[in-house]
Amino acid sequence: MVDDDIPSTVATSEEDLLRVEDLETRFFTEEGQVNAVDGVSFAVRESDVFGIVGESGSGKSVTALSLLDLVESPGRITGGHIWYRNADLAEEHRERTPEAVDGDFVDVLQLSEGQRRALRGPSFSMIFQDAMSAFNPSLTVGEQIAEAVEVQRRAEANPRSVRSKTQGYGLGSYLSGLVLPQRDFVNRQSKLEAIELLEKVGIPDPAERADEYPSQFSGGMLQRAMIAMALAGEPDVLVADEPTTALDVTIQAQILNLLKDLQAETDMSIVLITHNLGVVARMCDRVGVMYAGEIVERGTLEDVFDDPVHPYTQGLLGSVPDLDRPGDRLHPIKGNVPDLIDSHMDDRCYFADRCPKAMERCLDPPGERQVGGEHAARCVLVDGEYDESEALADGYFEGSTAGDAAASEGSTADAAAEEATSDD
Amino acid sequence: MTDHDEPHDDARRTDDTRRTDDTRRTDEPLVSVRGLEKYYYEQDTLIDRLLRNDPVSIKAVDGVDFDVYPGETLGVVGESGCGKSTTAETLMRLREPTGGSVTFDGEEVFEMDGDRLSEFRKRAQVMFQDPFSSLDPRMTAGQIVREPLEIHGVGTREERRERAADLLERVGLSADQTDRYPHEFSGGQRQRIGFARALALEPEFIVLDEPVSALDVSVQAQVLNLLSDMQAEFDLTYLFIAHDLSVVRHICDRVAVMYLGEVVEVGPVDEIFENPDHPYTEALLESVPRADTDERDREVTALRGDVPSPRNPPSGCSFRTRCPKVIPPDEVDLPQKSYTDVTTLRNRIEREGLDLEFVWEFAGDPDREDTAAFKETMREEMFDSFDADFAGEDAAVMDEAFDALAAGEVETAAEILRERYASVCEAVNPELPDSTHPAACHLRDQPADVREAVAAWEADDGAAAGGAVGDGAPAEDAGSSAD
Ligand SMILES: Nc1ncnc2c1ncn2[C@@H]1O[C@H](COP(=O)(O)OP(=O)(O)OP(=O)(O)O)[C@@H](O)[C@H]1O
Ligand code: SF4
Ligand code: SF4
Ligand SMILES: [Mg+2]
């Protein structure tokens, strides 16, 4: 089901902190096998923000969960590598598991489960779209963050732990000497750090708020608290899955500013997952566009936004109304995202049933092709222009399982508009 | 079908530009909302009454005015909880209003009954946000669209069937899909079905409550184009509720901006987006991330804090607790940012409850002895540039207030600050004047009664600073939550 894998030729960089190669995650459900992540490759540089953008059901969240090894049954990571650069960790494993080590990089997928779990917190940390579900409703916010701090402390005490932490979190030791007699926390020091973290993410009166329960927080506050919790481990990589989707724009602006500041201050790398192209443009240095379990185009923000080559990327950009330049008719992509069930997915370019430029040669699964520099796309158009004589007949996919709902979704008017504009 | 592709939006826009040159519009509004109110009450049970708990009113919609003109799309924007949906549902008589009036084509909606109400229910329709719960899962697409026709006894059975099939086709579904159930459709297709249903009775007016916010962008664009096409074809008037400002700019002719149950600005779409008059509108627009490679370098000043609870709305202008342009009294000559910092501190003291214990901890002196360290912490943490900006009287007043806080005398500190720094924005509630692009802000034109209240407050200021004029709760009340 995976395309004939042309080894990735996209330039890798010395500064890479994470190299994901041909990652595959599948769910084995009653309806069939769901190829949620289907051969995904990308690299995240140190202190960089890498964005993954795509529509609902394209596999963004499952990619995120896979990075942290949080995929649950019936799902499983079925292939690929997650190379994580960490000299200490590499040293540790060089002798025992040489196949998992390449220079300073360690393939975390080849480590034991316990070893991978130990990386959660100090190496990888995650924030979720739905902050409420990330917290336990019956414990105070402070207790839960203190718990995360505690976990981090234990990891640090552990000699096999990851890098030594040199950077502090700013506010320093102002709380030293503080006595908090009646409060019942995991550990006084952890509680103080939890308050410090809450203060850091901009929660007013953090000492009071720490004693409140998640339900007493507003959406924006809880999102901040979750970021505080994720920062407790001082992670190298923060995976943020739709961190602002549930929030109003004004609160979104606060949270994005906060993430930017924290990133600048701590030098962590961020993998930012979102369906909002504006959020990508605001935050990311590099971007991968995800469609049907694959990254169909990736490169720098400029590559992808200013010179998109994949028709899906072009379609996505054409679908968003522009706040500053209104008025034009939108150019939607016809049809819908496929459901990713293996038996519904024909062995071809997964976008072909919606693509205005689909041709005969798109019926072979296109591998990723290099456009130039870091810019790459899974599309035959990288090799040569659209050739009308090769175009697939109208309604080619109609009746096939995957194209069924899709074909009728775009109204005729939409399709006509699409055609009218695709030539210029 | 290619005639749909004409960008008729442009024609409407030119229309608008012409309109804005006049001071008043000459055509009659189709829908006219005046002073609409919808309050909810908490602590209003029998037990509460026995315990003599005062009922707490939540002003979900608090005196809303706007007009919707025939053939236009009026957008309603604002953060979640600001009352957008409640406004729409109340004006459609899906909720009982607490006060105010709505006229539809000249008739008072809240007084309609019998045939006239039934007629209204035909001419005005609603389409809701959620494509997953707004359709009855046990009915087929065809039945869903036919149902309103059956309720209103329109046509014969065969005619209804034909009409439903025709409508479904018009919204882009095929004839063989009429017998399918909602779960067999995608989100975008369900919105199409919901829209076909709303069109069934040939309405003139449709309330679209977040019609595309649950959809993926590519599908959202399909539905937005469909809405435009149908509006042109059937001469529809839309009230379009959305939180996505890009979508609103794309589809609306005029926009009403809501904050805490009130409309704070209304105007033609291009004016609202290019020359917003209300500081809240400005802040909203600034916060939207643009899908553009220049976006990374755009400086965005985020609004502070959250929308205040409607259980305890601020006195005066409801936006004043977050407004970066809150107006200083004449005798205060501070840079705006520093004055805004003062109001932020005052809000913390009077409304949100400042955690003094934490300040002492922060100052490194939990034993509360080193007042100098406490004051230093206040200056550093609560202000951007205290030392540079505060001199003379301002420095003295702040010092006095910090002393009071250090001594734990929160109410005294609140009074000291109120006396010097009380703003007209907390004393007098600004209103929407009667014009084509009004804004409820003291920085803009205000109706005569508001101007009088401001003058009265200014005359009265100095001595009785803080005594509220107008209909806002007095500042003293808000201050009682300080400790
Ligand atoms: N627990 C699960 N069991 C079965 N299938 C799953 C599970 N979680 C995800 N999937 C499937 O994996 C695919 C990718 O889902 P994923 O949640 O990663 O999408 P996404 O891009 O994050 O979408 P959204 O934008 O809606 O969050 C979907 O087809 C989804 O149905
Ligand atoms: S490979 Fe073909 S079908 Fe796929 S995106 Fe490129 S042109 Fe379209
Ligand atoms: S009245 Fe005052 S607080 Fe309200 S928006 Fe205008 S300047 Fe800001
Ligand atoms: Mg997701």
mmCIF file of C-alpha atoms in Angstrom, chain B residues 84-320:
data_model
loop_
_atom_site.group_PDB
_atom_site.id
_atom_site.type_symbol
_atom_site.label_atom_id
_atom_site.label_comp_id
_atom_site.label_asym_id
_atom_site.label_seq_id
_atom_site.Cartn_x
_atom_site.Cartn_y
_atom_site.Cartn_z
ATOM 1 C CA LYS B 84 -24.428 36.537 18.952
ATOM 2 C CA SER B 85 -26.555 33.402 18.880
ATOM 3 C CA THR B 86 -28.852 34.546 21.673
ATOM 4 C CA THR B 87 -29.537 37.724 19.721
ATOM 5 C CA ALA B 88 -30.436 35.762 16.612
ATOM 6 C CA GLU B 89 -32.539 33.205 18.420
ATOM 7 C CA THR B 90 -34.409 35.879 20.349
ATOM 8 C CA LEU B 91 -35.176 37.933 17.277
ATOM 9 C CA MET B 92 -36.478 34.791 15.571
ATOM 10 C CA ARG B 93 -38.731 34.156 18.566
ATOM 11 C CA LEU B 94 -36.975 30.956 19.440
ATOM 12 C CA ARG B 95 -36.367 32.482 22.868
ATOM 13 C CA GLU B 96 -38.523 34.765 24.961
ATOM 14 C CA PRO B 97 -37.130 38.311 24.935
ATOM 15 C CA THR B 98 -36.673 40.204 28.200
ATOM 16 C CA GLY B 99 -37.187 43.508 26.476
ATOM 17 C CA GLY B 100 -36.969 45.492 23.268
ATOM 18 C CA SER B 101 -38.623 45.145 19.914
ATOM 19 C CA VAL B 102 -38.060 43.561 16.530
ATOM 20 C CA THR B 103 -39.933 44.482 13.392
ATOM 21 C CA PHE B 104 -39.999 42.327 10.294
ATOM 22 C CA ASP B 105 -41.141 44.080 7.153
ATOM 23 C CA GLY B 106 -42.729 46.721 9.368
ATOM 24 C CA GLU B 107 -44.559 44.308 11.665
ATOM 25 C CA GLU B 108 -43.831 43.840 15.344
ATOM 26 C CA VAL B 109 -42.495 40.269 15.641
ATOM 27 C CA PHE B 110 -43.040 39.862 19.370
ATOM 28 C CA GLU B 111 -46.743 40.665 18.976
ATOM 29 C CA MET B 112 -47.446 38.244 16.161
ATOM 30 C CA ASP B 113 -49.713 35.281 16.676
ATOM 31 C CA GLY B 114 -51.839 32.862 14.645
ATOM 32 C CA ASP B 115 -51.567 33.303 10.896
ATOM 33 C CA ARG B 116 -49.183 36.212 11.092
ATOM 34 C CA LEU B 117 -46.756 34.246 13.192
ATOM 35 C CA SER B 118 -47.044 31.307 10.842
ATOM 36 C CA GLU B 119 -46.392 33.648 7.925
ATOM 37 C CA PHE B 120 -43.311 35.007 9.707
ATOM 38 C CA ARG B 121 -42.060 31.485 10.279
ATOM 39 C CA LYS B 122 -42.245 30.941 6.537
ATOM 40 C CA ARG B 123 -40.552 34.153 5.532
ATOM 41 C CA ALA B 124 -37.748 33.961 8.072
ATOM 42 C CA GLN B 125 -35.590 30.850 8.506
ATOM 43 C CA VAL B 126 -32.620 29.763 10.602
ATOM 44 C CA MET B 127 -29.725 27.493 9.736
ATOM 45 C CA PHE B 128 -27.544 26.326 12.584
ATOM 46 C CA GLN B 129 -23.859 25.760 13.074
ATOM 47 C CA ASP B 130 -23.430 22.119 13.701
ATOM 48 C CA PRO B 131 -23.822 19.916 10.643
ATOM 49 C CA PHE B 132 -23.745 16.860 12.884
ATOM 50 C CA SER B 133 -26.564 17.522 15.264
ATOM 51 C CA SER B 134 -28.890 19.922 13.513
ATOM 52 C CA LEU B 135 -30.411 17.299 11.222
ATOM 53 C CA ASP B 136 -32.744 14.578 12.466
ATOM 54 C CA PRO B 137 -30.744 11.347 12.068
ATOM 55 C CA ARG B 138 -33.874 9.260 11.412
ATOM 56 C CA MET B 139 -35.014 11.265 8.422
ATOM 57 C CA THR B 140 -33.657 11.045 4.889
ATOM 58 C CA ALA B 141 -32.296 14.119 3.153
ATOM 59 C CA GLY B 142 -35.503 14.333 1.129
ATOM 60 C CA GLN B 143 -37.730 14.098 4.212
ATOM 61 C CA ILE B 144 -35.667 16.734 6.000
ATOM 62 C CA VAL B 145 -36.166 19.184 3.177
ATOM 63 C CA ARG B 146 -39.857 18.294 2.736
ATOM 64 C CA GLU B 147 -40.747 18.639 6.390
ATOM 65 C CA PRO B 148 -41.236 22.416 6.532
ATOM 66 C CA LEU B 149 -43.443 22.174 3.417
ATOM 67 C CA GLU B 150 -45.572 19.575 5.145
ATOM 68 C CA ILE B 151 -45.815 21.605 8.354
ATOM 69 C CA HIS B 152 -47.032 24.604 6.413
ATOM 70 C CA GLY B 153 -49.200 22.497 4.106
ATOM 71 C CA VAL B 154 -47.531 23.693 0.940
ATOM 72 C CA GLY B 155 -48.400 21.881 -2.313
ATOM 73 C CA THR B 156 -49.427 18.324 -2.967
ATOM 74 C CA ARG B 157 -47.379 15.350 -1.900
ATOM 75 C CA GLU B 158 -45.949 15.017 -5.383
ATOM 76 C CA GLU B 159 -45.138 18.728 -5.615
ATOM 77 C CA ARG B 160 -43.346 18.624 -2.278
ATOM 78 C CA ARG B 161 -41.312 15.656 -3.427
ATOM 79 C CA GLU B 162 -40.341 17.451 -6.602
ATOM 80 C CA ARG B 163 -39.517 20.632 -4.801
ATOM 81 C CA ALA B 164 -37.252 18.815 -2.330
ATOM 82 C CA ALA B 165 -35.417 17.032 -5.138
ATOM 83 C CA ASP B 166 -35.014 20.308 -6.970
ATOM 84 C CA LEU B 167 -33.679 22.098 -3.887
ATOM 85 C CA LEU B 168 -31.202 19.351 -3.110
ATOM 86 C CA GLU B 169 -29.945 19.547 -6.645
ATOM 87 C CA ARG B 170 -29.615 23.304 -6.431
ATOM 88 C CA VAL B 171 -27.419 23.041 -3.358
ATOM 89 C CA GLY B 172 -25.200 20.581 -5.181
ATOM 90 C CA LEU B 173 -26.479 17.152 -4.186
ATOM 91 C CA SER B 174 -27.612 14.575 -6.692
ATOM 92 C CA ALA B 175 -31.098 13.091 -7.059
ATOM 93 C CA ASP B 176 -29.972 9.639 -5.981
ATOM 94 C CA GLN B 177 -28.896 11.061 -2.618
ATOM 95 C CA THR B 178 -32.420 12.112 -1.556
ATOM 96 C CA ASP B 179 -33.062 8.820 0.179
ATOM 97 C CA ARG B 180 -29.868 8.773 2.203
ATOM 98 C CA TYR B 181 -29.634 9.524 5.915
ATOM 99 C CA PRO B 182 -27.541 12.326 7.454
ATOM 100 C CA HIS B 183 -24.796 10.000 8.676
ATOM 101 C CA GLU B 184 -24.138 9.005 5.091
ATOM 102 C CA PHE B 185 -23.132 12.554 4.226
ATOM 103 C CA SER B 186 -20.006 14.567 4.895
ATOM 104 C CA GLY B 187 -20.086 17.738 6.993
ATOM 105 C CA GLY B 188 -20.214 19.991 3.946
ATOM 106 C CA GLN B 189 -23.012 17.954 2.425
ATOM 107 C CA ARG B 190 -25.013 18.125 5.641
ATOM 108 C CA GLN B 191 -24.723 21.894 5.626
ATOM 109 C CA ARG B 192 -26.052 21.794 2.075
ATOM 110 C CA ILE B 193 -29.041 19.737 3.234
ATOM 111 C CA GLY B 194 -29.659 22.142 6.116
ATOM 112 C CA PHE B 195 -29.523 25.002 3.680
ATOM 113 C CA ALA B 196 -31.906 23.320 1.234
ATOM 114 C CA ARG B 197 -34.330 22.897 4.114
ATOM 115 C CA ALA B 198 -34.009 26.565 5.036
ATOM 116 C CA LEU B 199 -34.803 27.447 1.418
ATOM 117 C CA ALA B 200 -37.832 25.166 1.160
ATOM 118 C CA LEU B 201 -40.470 27.742 2.092
ATOM 119 C CA GLU B 202 -38.979 30.403 -0.180
ATOM 120 C CA PRO B 203 -38.002 32.655 2.714
ATOM 121 C CA GLU B 204 -36.792 36.218 2.324
ATOM 122 C CA PHE B 205 -34.619 36.235 5.392
ATOM 123 C CA ILE B 206 -32.256 33.555 6.680
ATOM 124 C CA VAL B 207 -30.258 33.599 9.889
ATOM 125 C CA LEU B 208 -27.041 31.653 9.320
ATOM 126 C CA ASP B 209 -25.507 30.826 12.673
ATOM 127 C CA GLU B 210 -21.869 29.859 12.111
ATOM 128 C CA PRO B 211 -22.810 27.964 8.948
ATOM 129 C CA VAL B 212 -19.260 27.064 7.963
ATOM 130 C CA SER B 213 -17.260 27.040 11.167
ATOM 131 C CA ALA B 214 -17.388 23.267 11.589
ATOM 132 C CA LEU B 215 -16.192 22.673 8.041
ATOM 133 C CA ASP B 216 -12.762 22.157 6.565
ATOM 134 C CA VAL B 217 -11.466 25.135 4.654
ATOM 135 C CA SER B 218 -11.828 23.598 1.219
ATOM 136 C CA VAL B 219 -15.405 22.550 1.954
ATOM 137 C CA GLN B 220 -16.107 25.848 3.715
ATOM 138 C CA ALA B 221 -15.266 27.630 0.481
ATOM 139 C CA GLN B 222 -17.773 25.456 -1.404
ATOM 140 C CA VAL B 223 -20.532 26.330 1.051
ATOM 141 C CA LEU B 224 -19.679 30.056 1.041
ATOM 142 C CA ASN B 225 -19.909 30.124 -2.744
ATOM 143 C CA LEU B 226 -23.230 28.320 -2.552
ATOM 144 C CA LEU B 227 -24.588 30.875 -0.062
ATOM 145 C CA SER B 228 -23.599 33.710 -2.396
ATOM 146 C CA ASP B 229 -25.138 31.998 -5.413
ATOM 147 C CA MET B 230 -28.429 31.325 -3.665
ATOM 148 C CA GLN B 231 -28.618 34.853 -2.335
ATOM 149 C CA ALA B 232 -28.280 36.219 -5.836
ATOM 150 C CA GLU B 233 -30.746 33.739 -7.268
ATOM 151 C CA PHE B 234 -33.486 34.073 -4.661
ATOM 152 C CA ASP B 235 -32.968 37.660 -3.475
ATOM 153 C CA LEU B 236 -32.231 36.547 0.046
ATOM 154 C CA THR B 237 -31.357 38.676 3.035
ATOM 155 C CA TYR B 238 -28.898 37.096 5.451
ATOM 156 C CA LEU B 239 -27.981 37.623 9.057
ATOM 157 C CA PHE B 240 -24.621 35.886 9.142
ATOM 158 C CA ILE B 241 -23.192 35.014 12.547
ATOM 159 C CA ALA B 242 -19.549 34.029 12.604
ATOM 160 C CA HIS B 243 -16.416 34.331 14.613
ATOM 161 C CA ASP B 244 -14.118 33.970 11.598
ATOM 162 C CA LEU B 245 -13.459 37.514 10.463
ATOM 163 C CA SER B 246 -11.995 36.516 7.100
ATOM 164 C CA VAL B 247 -15.204 34.714 6.235
ATOM 165 C CA VAL B 248 -17.239 37.712 7.367
ATOM 166 C CA ARG B 249 -15.220 40.098 5.273
ATOM 167 C CA HIS B 250 -15.708 37.825 2.313
ATOM 168 C CA ILE B 251 -19.441 37.375 2.491
ATOM 169 C CA CYS B 252 -20.951 40.353 4.328
ATOM 170 C CA ASP B 253 -22.069 43.777 3.171
ATOM 171 C CA ARG B 254 -22.262 45.267 6.624
ATOM 172 C CA VAL B 255 -20.975 44.084 9.985
ATOM 173 C CA ALA B 256 -22.118 44.451 13.587
ATOM 174 C CA VAL B 257 -19.462 43.831 16.238
ATOM 175 C CA MET B 258 -20.705 42.550 19.585
ATOM 176 C CA TYR B 259 -19.029 42.613 22.970
ATOM 177 C CA LEU B 260 -20.589 41.400 26.226
ATOM 178 C CA GLY B 261 -24.160 41.466 24.990
ATOM 179 C CA GLU B 262 -23.933 44.819 23.229
ATOM 180 C CA VAL B 263 -23.318 45.960 19.681
ATOM 181 C CA VAL B 264 -20.267 48.198 19.906
ATOM 182 C CA GLU B 265 -19.843 49.080 16.232
ATOM 183 C CA VAL B 266 -21.828 48.684 13.007
ATOM 184 C CA GLY B 267 -20.847 49.700 9.518
ATOM 185 C CA PRO B 268 -20.221 48.776 5.910
ATOM 186 C CA VAL B 269 -17.821 45.863 5.691
ATOM 187 C CA ASP B 270 -14.952 47.723 4.061
ATOM 188 C CA GLU B 271 -15.111 50.550 6.580
ATOM 189 C CA ILE B 272 -15.193 48.164 9.505
ATOM 190 C CA PHE B 273 -12.186 46.282 8.200
ATOM 191 C CA GLU B 274 -10.194 49.211 6.903
ATOM 192 C CA ASN B 275 -11.108 51.957 9.369
ATOM 193 C CA PRO B 276 -12.458 50.352 12.502
ATOM 194 C CA ASP B 277 -13.713 52.965 14.945
ATOM 195 C CA HIS B 278 -14.083 50.930 18.098
ATOM 196 C CA PRO B 279 -10.909 49.832 19.924
ATOM 197 C CA TYR B 280 -12.403 46.353 20.318
ATOM 198 C CA THR B 281 -12.959 45.966 16.580
ATOM 199 C CA GLU B 282 -9.409 47.133 16.031
ATOM 200 C CA ALA B 283 -8.074 44.571 18.474
ATOM 201 C CA LEU B 284 -10.128 41.776 16.938
ATOM 202 C CA LEU B 285 -8.781 42.541 13.481
ATOM 203 C CA GLU B 286 -5.245 42.795 14.712
ATOM 204 C CA SER B 287 -5.439 39.367 16.327
ATOM 205 C CA VAL B 288 -6.384 37.463 13.179
ATOM 206 C CA PRO B 289 -3.341 35.660 11.811
ATOM 207 C CA ARG B 290 -2.998 36.265 8.071
ATOM 208 C CA ALA B 291 -2.126 33.395 5.737
ATOM 209 C CA ASP B 292 0.790 35.315 4.326
ATOM 210 C CA THR B 293 4.555 35.022 4.560
ATOM 211 C CA ASP B 294 4.837 38.525 6.049
ATOM 212 C CA GLU B 295 2.764 37.397 8.981
ATOM 213 C CA ARG B 296 5.716 36.244 11.096
ATOM 214 C CA ASP B 297 7.061 39.757 11.349
ATOM 215 C CA ARG B 298 3.776 41.492 12.043
ATOM 216 C CA GLU B 299 3.731 42.892 15.545
ATOM 217 C CA VAL B 300 0.554 41.782 17.298
ATOM 218 C CA THR B 301 -0.391 43.327 20.611
ATOM 219 C CA ALA B 302 -2.771 40.844 22.147
ATOM 220 C CA LEU B 303 -5.634 42.112 24.272
ATOM 221 C CA ARG B 304 -5.070 41.380 27.903
ATOM 222 C CA GLY B 305 -7.199 38.959 29.869
ATOM 223 C CA ASP B 306 -10.500 37.358 29.075
ATOM 224 C CA VAL B 307 -13.932 38.756 28.387
ATOM 225 C CA PRO B 308 -15.323 39.669 31.851
ATOM 226 C CA SER B 309 -18.071 37.477 33.224
ATOM 227 C CA PRO B 310 -21.523 38.701 32.213
ATOM 228 C CA ARG B 311 -22.497 38.086 35.861
ATOM 229 C CA ASN B 312 -20.356 41.048 36.807
ATOM 230 C CA PRO B 313 -20.052 43.293 33.768
ATOM 231 C CA PRO B 314 -17.851 46.386 34.115
ATOM 232 C CA SER B 315 -19.570 49.705 34.759
ATOM 233 C CA GLY B 316 -19.589 52.231 31.937
ATOM 234 C CA CYS B 317 -18.046 50.918 28.744
ATOM 235 C CA SER B 318 -18.031 47.140 28.928
ATOM 236 C CA PHE B 319 -14.704 46.960 27.084
ATOM 237 C CA ARG B 320 -12.846 49.264 29.463
#
